[in-house]
Amino acid sequence: MALPDVIEIVPLDKPVRAEITVPGSKSITNRALILAALADGEVTLTGALWSEDTQIMVECLQKLGFEIRVENDPAEFCNRNITVRGLGGKILPQGGTGTIEKPRELFVGNAGTAARFLSAFVCLGDGVYRLSGVPRMHERPQAALFQALRELGYRVESENGDDKLPVKIFGGRSRGDETQTKEVGIDQRLLTSSPTKKCRVSIEQSSQFASALLLCAKVGNWAIEVIGENAEESPYVAMSLKLVEAFPKKGGTFQIEPDASNGSYFWAAGMFDMIPTWKPRRPHLNFDTAKTASLLKELLSLFEVTVVKWPDSGWQADAAFPLFVTTTLVSRKQHLADSIMTAMILAPFGMLPTTFTDLGRLRLQECERVAAMRTELKKCGAKVLEEGDSLTISPSCKSGSLAHLAAFSSNIFRKFLCKSDLHGAEIETYNDHRMAMCFAILGLKVPGIKIKNPACVKKTFPNFFQKMAGPPPNGLGAEIWEIKNGERTRKLSDEDLFAD
């Protein structure tokens, strides 16, 4: 059965000891799928995420002529072992290449990685491609990427003239390759070109623009200059570069690590009664340093709820999530990626106000996340102040309710009990998977949290609610109810809780 339109999360009545397995990283899976298609040989991705976003990428690659085999992963229901037969940089769609009159259609849904990565990838092929998605995807920015592709010599034609999707992209080399342009039937005059294969790309709005180009740069013989604030420190740009370096280009096997963003929800579930109060004066940590890795390992060992095989490669910024949960300043650019939203959910239970900064990119994702978090947290009674691209969230504990219970010898954690002023509400998810998962975790602590459109979690974590409701130690053991007309109608079973 499908997830109901509205569900209610019942707070846990006692602490839980659990070891949760989360599916593979979406960011790594979709990057690895592109690299596997570019490889010269057969590559098997083990532990790859199988969700809406990654299925979209697989379907698009299959339409582009790639042979892909998908097999179940016995260790995790929402993972797959995906084998891709790479074509060494060639794109050979069945039925031939697209034309101006009838381009090869690629539907990307609301998957930003698919939209951006495929925009660059199809430039390596011949013919004409049309990328489109859901209405929200048509609102999301693409201009910096499209301009960079034009600088490389490709024609990119946004249908609405706004440098967003839907878009037609003309594959092929830059002006001067007369043989190729004749073969694909494109008039030479239609190709915009530059004398070199060099471009600059800004990551101010999304680092995916740079990643899209970097993944294909070697095969396309492109020289990419990444510009924008903290361009050299962008965690997702760094992830892409490390993946390109580590990937088996001649075929082989590549392991996808668990998704740290999705794992943050389960760390958070165990943090309501054990909240870190260590506050570095400058919470800017280099994840690669031995000191930081040691500190993170020490922190994780203190929790009753843990995530199996927590990533330690340094590729995912959100792997550092426990270090920044109740620091007084958390930056979307310097500290955390999507898990910064999970930290916002915990902030009302902290001891001091927390300011979340550099949130501009959150406004351009699956929904306008800054406004969404402010609106829905306030709906629950949280104290939230929005200033520019920052949110400051103050403690919502009742006066005198903060009781210090214990201190660990490490002096990193203090355990305390906070009777919160937060209350239940019906949460609008804006068809955003992270909104649904964040507020579902809040429902483990605050009575009366109801989640609208919970099935939107299928984008990256289809069995999320099954993990919440499953019995410990593999789940949290939470009760989840169907809601109709504001009332509970039935307690949902495991088969009811899968998002498809």
XYZ file of C-alpha atoms in Angstrom:
500
model
C 0.000 0.000 0.000
C 1.099 3.600 -0.617
C 1.916 6.083 2.116
C -1.178 8.114 3.118
C -1.425 11.806 2.254
C -0.901 12.777 5.914
C 0.791 10.840 8.728
C 1.473 11.498 12.397
C 4.668 10.582 14.209
C 4.214 9.483 17.832
C 7.070 10.523 20.173
C 9.254 7.784 21.571
C 8.426 7.020 25.198
C 11.905 5.773 26.120
C 15.480 5.930 24.816
C 16.315 3.585 21.943
C 19.446 1.610 21.207
C 19.696 1.105 17.459
C 22.147 0.586 14.624
C 20.592 1.979 11.449
C 21.651 1.167 7.903
C 21.059 4.014 5.453
C 21.153 3.722 1.653
C 24.036 4.898 -0.499
C 24.892 8.516 -1.169
C 22.789 10.117 -3.892
C 25.542 12.598 -4.692
C 28.142 9.881 -5.142
C 25.790 7.484 -6.956
C 24.783 9.954 -9.667
C 28.361 11.129 -10.159
C 29.523 7.515 -10.363
C 26.853 6.673 -12.950
C 28.193 9.410 -15.243
C 31.786 8.255 -14.722
C 30.771 4.634 -15.348
C 29.185 5.645 -18.671
C 32.413 7.449 -19.590
C 34.611 4.486 -18.623
C 36.240 2.245 -21.178
C 34.752 -1.025 -19.947
C 32.203 -2.456 -17.548
C 31.909 -0.897 -14.078
C 29.835 -2.267 -11.185
C 28.689 0.231 -8.561
C 28.051 -1.584 -5.286
C 25.857 -0.076 -2.577
C 24.380 2.429 -5.033
C 21.279 4.314 -3.962
C 18.049 3.216 -5.679
C 15.614 6.113 -5.353
C 13.716 8.509 -7.591
C 16.762 10.668 -8.397
C 19.098 7.776 -9.213
C 16.437 5.870 -11.150
C 15.950 8.989 -13.275
C 19.671 9.049 -14.023
C 19.698 5.352 -14.944
C 16.664 5.757 -17.220
C 18.256 8.722 -19.002
C 21.513 6.846 -19.563
C 19.581 3.898 -20.947
C 17.837 6.243 -23.394
C 21.291 7.395 -24.449
C 22.210 3.834 -25.389
C 24.019 2.538 -22.309
C 23.595 -1.064 -21.271
C 22.813 -1.105 -17.535
C 22.112 -4.079 -15.277
C 20.508 -3.519 -11.868
C 20.616 -6.159 -9.110
C 19.369 -6.168 -5.524
C 21.757 -5.448 -2.663
C 21.080 -7.946 0.157
C 22.540 -5.565 2.757
C 20.127 -2.664 2.136
C 16.701 -2.747 0.475
C 17.083 0.692 -1.148
C 20.531 -0.015 -2.541
C 21.382 -1.746 -5.782
C 24.474 -3.122 -7.449
C 24.436 -1.333 -10.796
C 26.616 -2.471 -13.693
C 27.189 -0.016 -16.532
C 28.924 -0.879 -19.794
C 30.913 2.276 -20.506
C 31.524 3.402 -24.053
C 34.734 5.347 -23.530
C 33.117 8.744 -23.984
C 30.766 7.808 -26.823
C 26.987 8.238 -26.724
C 25.127 5.873 -29.054
C 21.347 6.118 -28.533
C 19.243 3.311 -29.942
C 17.231 4.561 -32.895
C 19.786 7.213 -33.765
C 20.554 10.704 -32.549
C 18.004 13.444 -32.094
C 17.373 16.230 -34.570
C 16.284 19.838 -34.279
C 12.738 18.828 -35.205
C 12.733 15.718 -33.003
C 15.367 15.943 -30.270
C 16.249 13.048 -27.991
C 14.020 13.617 -24.926
C 15.449 13.274 -21.406
C 13.138 13.790 -18.411
C 15.025 14.686 -15.231
C 12.141 15.165 -12.778
C 13.325 17.406 -9.946
C 16.792 15.845 -9.825
C 19.315 18.667 -9.902
C 22.239 16.256 -10.302
C 20.628 14.605 -13.334
C 19.693 17.949 -14.921
C 23.144 19.483 -14.505
C 25.331 16.412 -15.093
C 23.435 15.289 -18.194
C 23.519 18.802 -19.670
C 27.300 18.563 -19.847
C 27.387 14.848 -20.647
C 25.233 15.019 -23.801
C 27.636 17.574 -25.296
C 30.018 14.661 -25.807
C 27.537 12.979 -28.150
C 26.080 13.813 -31.539
C 22.681 15.243 -32.360
C 20.190 17.282 -30.383
C 18.913 16.596 -26.867
C 16.024 18.138 -24.962
C 16.090 18.118 -21.156
C 12.949 18.847 -19.168
C 11.625 18.186 -15.685
C 8.854 18.974 -13.237
C 7.745 22.620 -12.841
C 10.037 23.221 -9.840
C 13.041 21.976 -11.834
C 12.156 24.515 -14.520
C 12.486 27.251 -11.882
C 15.910 26.174 -10.630
C 19.016 27.984 -11.936
C 21.115 26.647 -14.815
C 22.521 29.849 -16.376
C 26.133 29.545 -15.192
C 26.381 25.997 -16.531
C 24.750 26.827 -19.851
C 27.064 29.791 -20.346
C 30.098 27.639 -19.621
C 28.953 25.077 -22.199
C 28.583 27.868 -24.766
C 32.126 28.992 -23.987
C 33.243 25.443 -24.782
C 31.599 25.685 -28.173
C 28.204 24.058 -27.753
C 24.830 25.433 -28.654
C 22.484 25.587 -25.657
C 19.000 26.901 -26.343
C 16.638 27.502 -23.407
C 13.064 27.284 -24.675
C 11.797 30.158 -22.550
C 14.847 32.353 -23.078
C 15.659 32.335 -19.348
C 18.604 29.901 -19.293
C 16.553 27.332 -17.392
C 14.887 24.072 -18.367
C 13.406 23.019 -20.739
C 16.510 23.251 -22.900
C 17.823 21.933 -26.204
C 21.504 21.061 -26.281
C 23.381 20.411 -29.504
C 26.086 17.789 -29.098
C 29.264 17.742 -31.153
C 32.605 19.480 -31.276
C 33.250 23.171 -31.722
C 33.299 24.974 -35.052
C 35.809 23.535 -37.469
C 34.823 19.855 -37.144
C 32.975 19.823 -40.455
C 32.806 16.043 -40.731
C 30.901 15.639 -37.502
C 28.426 18.432 -38.115
C 27.583 17.026 -41.552
C 27.042 13.553 -40.104
C 24.526 14.738 -37.521
C 22.730 17.025 -39.952
C 23.342 20.301 -38.103
C 24.035 23.398 -40.141
C 27.504 24.685 -39.218
C 26.087 28.167 -38.661
C 23.947 26.895 -35.798
C 26.946 26.026 -33.647
C 28.143 28.654 -31.225
C 31.860 28.232 -30.729
C 34.949 29.516 -29.000
C 38.530 29.165 -30.261
C 39.552 26.995 -27.301
C 37.965 24.388 -25.055
C 38.304 26.491 -21.960
C 35.576 27.942 -19.801
C 34.871 29.563 -16.464
C 31.948 28.483 -14.322
C 30.540 30.147 -11.211
C 29.332 28.028 -8.286
C 27.601 30.883 -6.473
C 24.174 29.308 -7.065
C 25.146 25.635 -7.248
C 28.366 23.653 -7.098
C 26.677 21.106 -9.379
C 27.531 23.383 -12.314
C 31.235 22.812 -11.749
C 30.798 19.125 -10.959
C 28.911 18.576 -14.227
C 31.846 19.968 -16.200
C 34.606 18.348 -14.151
C 33.110 14.857 -14.501
C 33.294 15.130 -18.300
C 36.371 17.347 -18.612
C 38.941 14.664 -19.428
C 36.872 13.004 -22.142
C 35.742 16.351 -23.553
C 39.250 17.820 -23.378
C 37.880 20.759 -21.429
C 39.866 23.102 -19.189
C 37.563 24.271 -16.394
C 38.155 27.276 -14.169
C 35.859 27.262 -11.157
C 35.029 30.671 -9.715
C 32.883 31.850 -6.854
C 33.180 32.312 -3.134
C 35.261 29.555 -1.512
C 35.445 27.748 -4.862
C 38.549 25.835 -3.814
C 36.884 24.663 -0.598
C 33.520 23.602 -2.041
C 32.914 20.104 -0.630
C 30.929 18.913 -3.647
C 33.511 20.177 -6.139
C 36.157 18.383 -4.088
C 33.987 15.248 -4.082
C 33.774 15.315 -7.867
C 37.528 15.751 -8.292
C 38.292 12.912 -5.872
C 35.795 10.642 -7.585
C 37.317 11.314 -11.004
C 40.740 10.467 -9.594
C 39.652 7.292 -7.771
C 37.227 5.876 -10.331
C 38.158 2.686 -12.275
C 38.334 4.214 -15.766
C 39.094 0.914 -17.511
C 36.356 -1.032 -15.745
C 36.069 -2.664 -12.349
C 34.104 -2.213 -9.128
C 33.382 0.944 -7.174
C 31.817 1.032 -3.677
C 29.286 3.767 -2.890
C 29.381 4.851 0.751
C 26.226 5.540 2.816
C 24.531 8.923 2.471
C 25.658 11.177 5.317
C 22.802 13.653 4.806
C 20.264 10.868 5.297
C 22.231 9.417 8.170
C 22.015 12.749 10.010
C 18.329 12.150 10.801
C 19.128 9.072 12.855
C 22.011 10.696 14.693
C 19.546 13.484 15.496
C 17.005 10.980 16.805
C 19.526 9.916 19.427
C 20.561 13.469 20.293
C 17.377 14.832 21.852
C 18.498 13.645 25.289
C 22.214 13.935 24.629
C 23.061 17.192 22.904
C 26.647 18.299 22.238
C 27.486 21.589 23.934
C 31.076 21.851 22.814
C 31.366 25.185 20.972
C 34.645 25.927 19.202
C 35.521 29.581 18.968
C 35.844 29.183 15.199
C 33.913 26.093 14.113
C 35.867 25.655 10.880
C 37.283 22.163 10.882
C 39.391 20.431 8.261
C 37.841 16.979 8.004
C 41.078 15.532 6.683
C 43.043 16.267 9.840
C 43.746 13.460 12.268
C 42.535 15.630 15.159
C 39.106 16.177 13.642
C 38.723 12.532 12.633
C 39.652 11.457 16.157
C 37.188 13.906 17.693
C 34.394 12.751 15.413
C 35.086 9.120 16.267
C 34.934 9.965 19.979
C 31.637 11.801 19.586
C 29.991 9.005 17.626
C 30.951 6.440 20.243
C 28.739 8.214 22.803
C 25.415 7.742 21.029
C 22.803 5.050 21.626
C 21.522 5.441 18.047
C 24.259 4.935 15.472
C 24.536 4.705 11.694
C 26.264 1.625 10.307
C 29.429 2.260 8.264
C 29.398 6.004 8.842
C 31.416 7.600 5.999
C 35.014 8.417 6.846
C 36.417 9.142 3.366
C 36.102 12.906 3.815
C 34.149 13.128 0.547
C 30.842 14.099 2.181
C 30.643 17.341 4.159
C 27.669 16.011 6.109
C 29.796 13.250 7.628
C 30.904 15.945 10.099
C 27.292 16.545 11.186
C 27.739 15.583 14.883
C 30.493 18.194 15.286
C 28.179 21.096 14.508
C 24.839 20.142 16.030
C 24.725 22.795 18.739
C 27.590 25.068 17.914
C 26.489 28.681 18.012
C 27.371 29.248 14.345
C 26.882 26.795 11.470
C 27.652 27.728 7.857
C 26.152 26.093 4.778
C 29.329 26.938 2.872
C 31.995 26.039 5.412
C 30.546 23.354 7.675
C 27.547 21.314 6.530
C 25.578 20.668 3.358
C 21.956 19.439 3.449
C 22.279 18.177 7.040
C 22.284 21.800 8.176
C 18.485 21.464 8.048
C 18.676 18.561 10.517
C 20.775 20.734 12.831
C 18.039 23.392 12.661
C 15.528 20.854 13.984
C 17.735 20.231 17.034
C 18.511 23.897 17.687
C 15.370 24.631 19.785
C 16.579 22.001 22.287
C 20.028 23.543 22.737
C 21.348 25.793 25.474
C 22.123 28.913 23.420
C 20.810 30.514 20.208
C 22.303 29.067 17.047
C 22.815 31.076 13.851
C 22.779 29.233 10.539
C 24.532 31.277 7.872
C 25.282 31.282 4.122
C 21.921 29.712 3.321
C 21.475 31.276 -0.121
C 21.732 27.988 -2.002
C 18.976 26.467 0.129
C 16.563 28.899 -1.502
C 17.264 27.385 -4.929
C 16.824 23.690 -4.215
C 13.779 21.389 -4.111
C 11.873 24.220 -2.477
C 12.735 27.618 -0.981
C 14.164 25.886 2.054
C 15.033 28.940 4.141
C 11.463 30.212 4.068
C 10.116 26.680 4.471
C 12.180 25.923 7.582
C 11.346 29.292 9.138
C 7.629 28.891 8.439
C 7.246 25.313 9.646
C 9.443 25.714 12.745
C 7.462 28.789 13.761
C 4.278 26.812 13.193
C 5.579 24.463 15.929
C 6.302 27.368 18.291
C 10.045 27.726 17.643
C 11.775 31.092 17.969
C 13.228 31.788 14.525
C 14.657 35.037 13.165
C 15.478 35.398 9.468
C 18.050 38.040 8.488
C 19.367 37.977 4.933
C 20.584 34.458 4.224
C 20.769 33.534 7.915
C 18.380 31.961 10.393
C 18.863 32.322 14.146
C 17.022 29.714 16.209
C 16.746 30.255 19.972
C 16.155 27.628 22.670
C 12.491 26.797 23.213
C 12.837 25.263 26.659
C 10.407 26.191 29.419
C 11.920 28.352 32.108
C 13.736 26.312 34.722
C 13.318 23.031 32.867
C 16.956 22.566 31.888
C 18.346 20.047 34.326
C 21.995 19.115 34.049
C 22.267 15.379 34.527
C 25.769 14.192 33.695
C 29.083 15.099 32.118
C 31.445 12.801 30.281
C 35.133 12.861 31.088
C 35.786 14.035 27.528
C 33.948 17.270 28.428
C 32.553 17.254 24.882
C 29.012 16.180 25.741
C 26.609 17.043 28.485
C 23.383 15.159 28.899
C 20.328 17.167 29.839
C 16.554 17.023 29.732
C 14.651 19.914 28.172
C 10.873 20.255 28.430
C 10.249 22.062 25.199
C 7.701 24.752 24.454
C 7.324 23.303 20.960
C 3.954 21.863 20.032
C 2.423 19.793 17.271
C 1.419 21.116 13.867
C 0.571 19.920 10.392
C 3.792 20.305 8.412
C 3.783 21.367 4.784
C 6.659 19.570 3.049
C 6.599 21.535 -0.236
C 7.275 18.223 -2.018
C 10.758 18.363 -0.495
C 12.151 15.095 0.871
C 14.382 16.833 3.406
C 11.520 18.840 4.876
C 9.573 15.621 5.397
C 12.456 13.779 7.046
C 13.545 16.690 9.255
C 10.110 17.222 10.755
C 9.439 13.502 11.071
C 12.466 13.357 13.384
C 11.073 16.317 15.335
C 7.923 14.223 15.792
C 9.932 11.726 17.823
C 10.228 14.415 20.511
C 7.231 16.742 20.030
C 3.679 15.312 20.192
C 1.247 16.037 17.392
C 3.641 16.441 14.425
C 1.739 15.573 11.251
C 3.557 15.306 7.910
C 1.809 16.139 4.633
C 2.868 14.320 1.456
C 5.327 12.018 3.254
C 5.880 10.043 0.042
C 8.176 12.830 -1.228
C 11.003 11.020 0.617
C 11.150 8.669 -2.396
C 13.515 11.195 -3.987
C 16.473 9.929 -1.929
C 15.259 7.596 0.863
C 12.157 5.531 -0.054
C 12.297 3.354 3.077
C 12.918 6.191 5.531
C 9.648 5.719 7.425
C 10.206 1.970 7.529
C 13.506 2.667 9.295
C 11.723 4.946 11.758
C 9.020 2.402 12.574
C 11.034 -0.811 12.393
C 11.804 -2.535 15.703
C 15.224 -1.890 17.286
C 18.064 -2.502 16.757
C 17.529 -2.038 13.005
C 14.886 0.681 13.435
C 13.719 3.242 15.977
C 10.432 1.544 16.873
C 8.285 4.660 16.353
C 4.519 4.543 15.898
C 3.272 6.179 12.702
C -0.441 6.763 12.069
C -2.555 7.614 9.067
C -4.424 10.906 9.509
C -7.766 11.717 7.897
C -9.776 14.838 8.669
C -7.297 15.638 11.424
C -7.840 12.346 13.257
C -5.872 9.131 13.598
C -7.455 6.326 11.598
C -5.006 3.432 11.719
C -1.499 2.576 12.812
C 0.644 2.012 9.742
C 2.465 -1.260 9.210
C 5.791 -1.808 7.478
C 4.257 -2.356 4.046
C 2.314 0.909 4.345
C 5.439 2.966 4.952
C 7.422 2.515 1.748
C 7.414 5.560 -0.536
C 6.935 4.665 -4.185
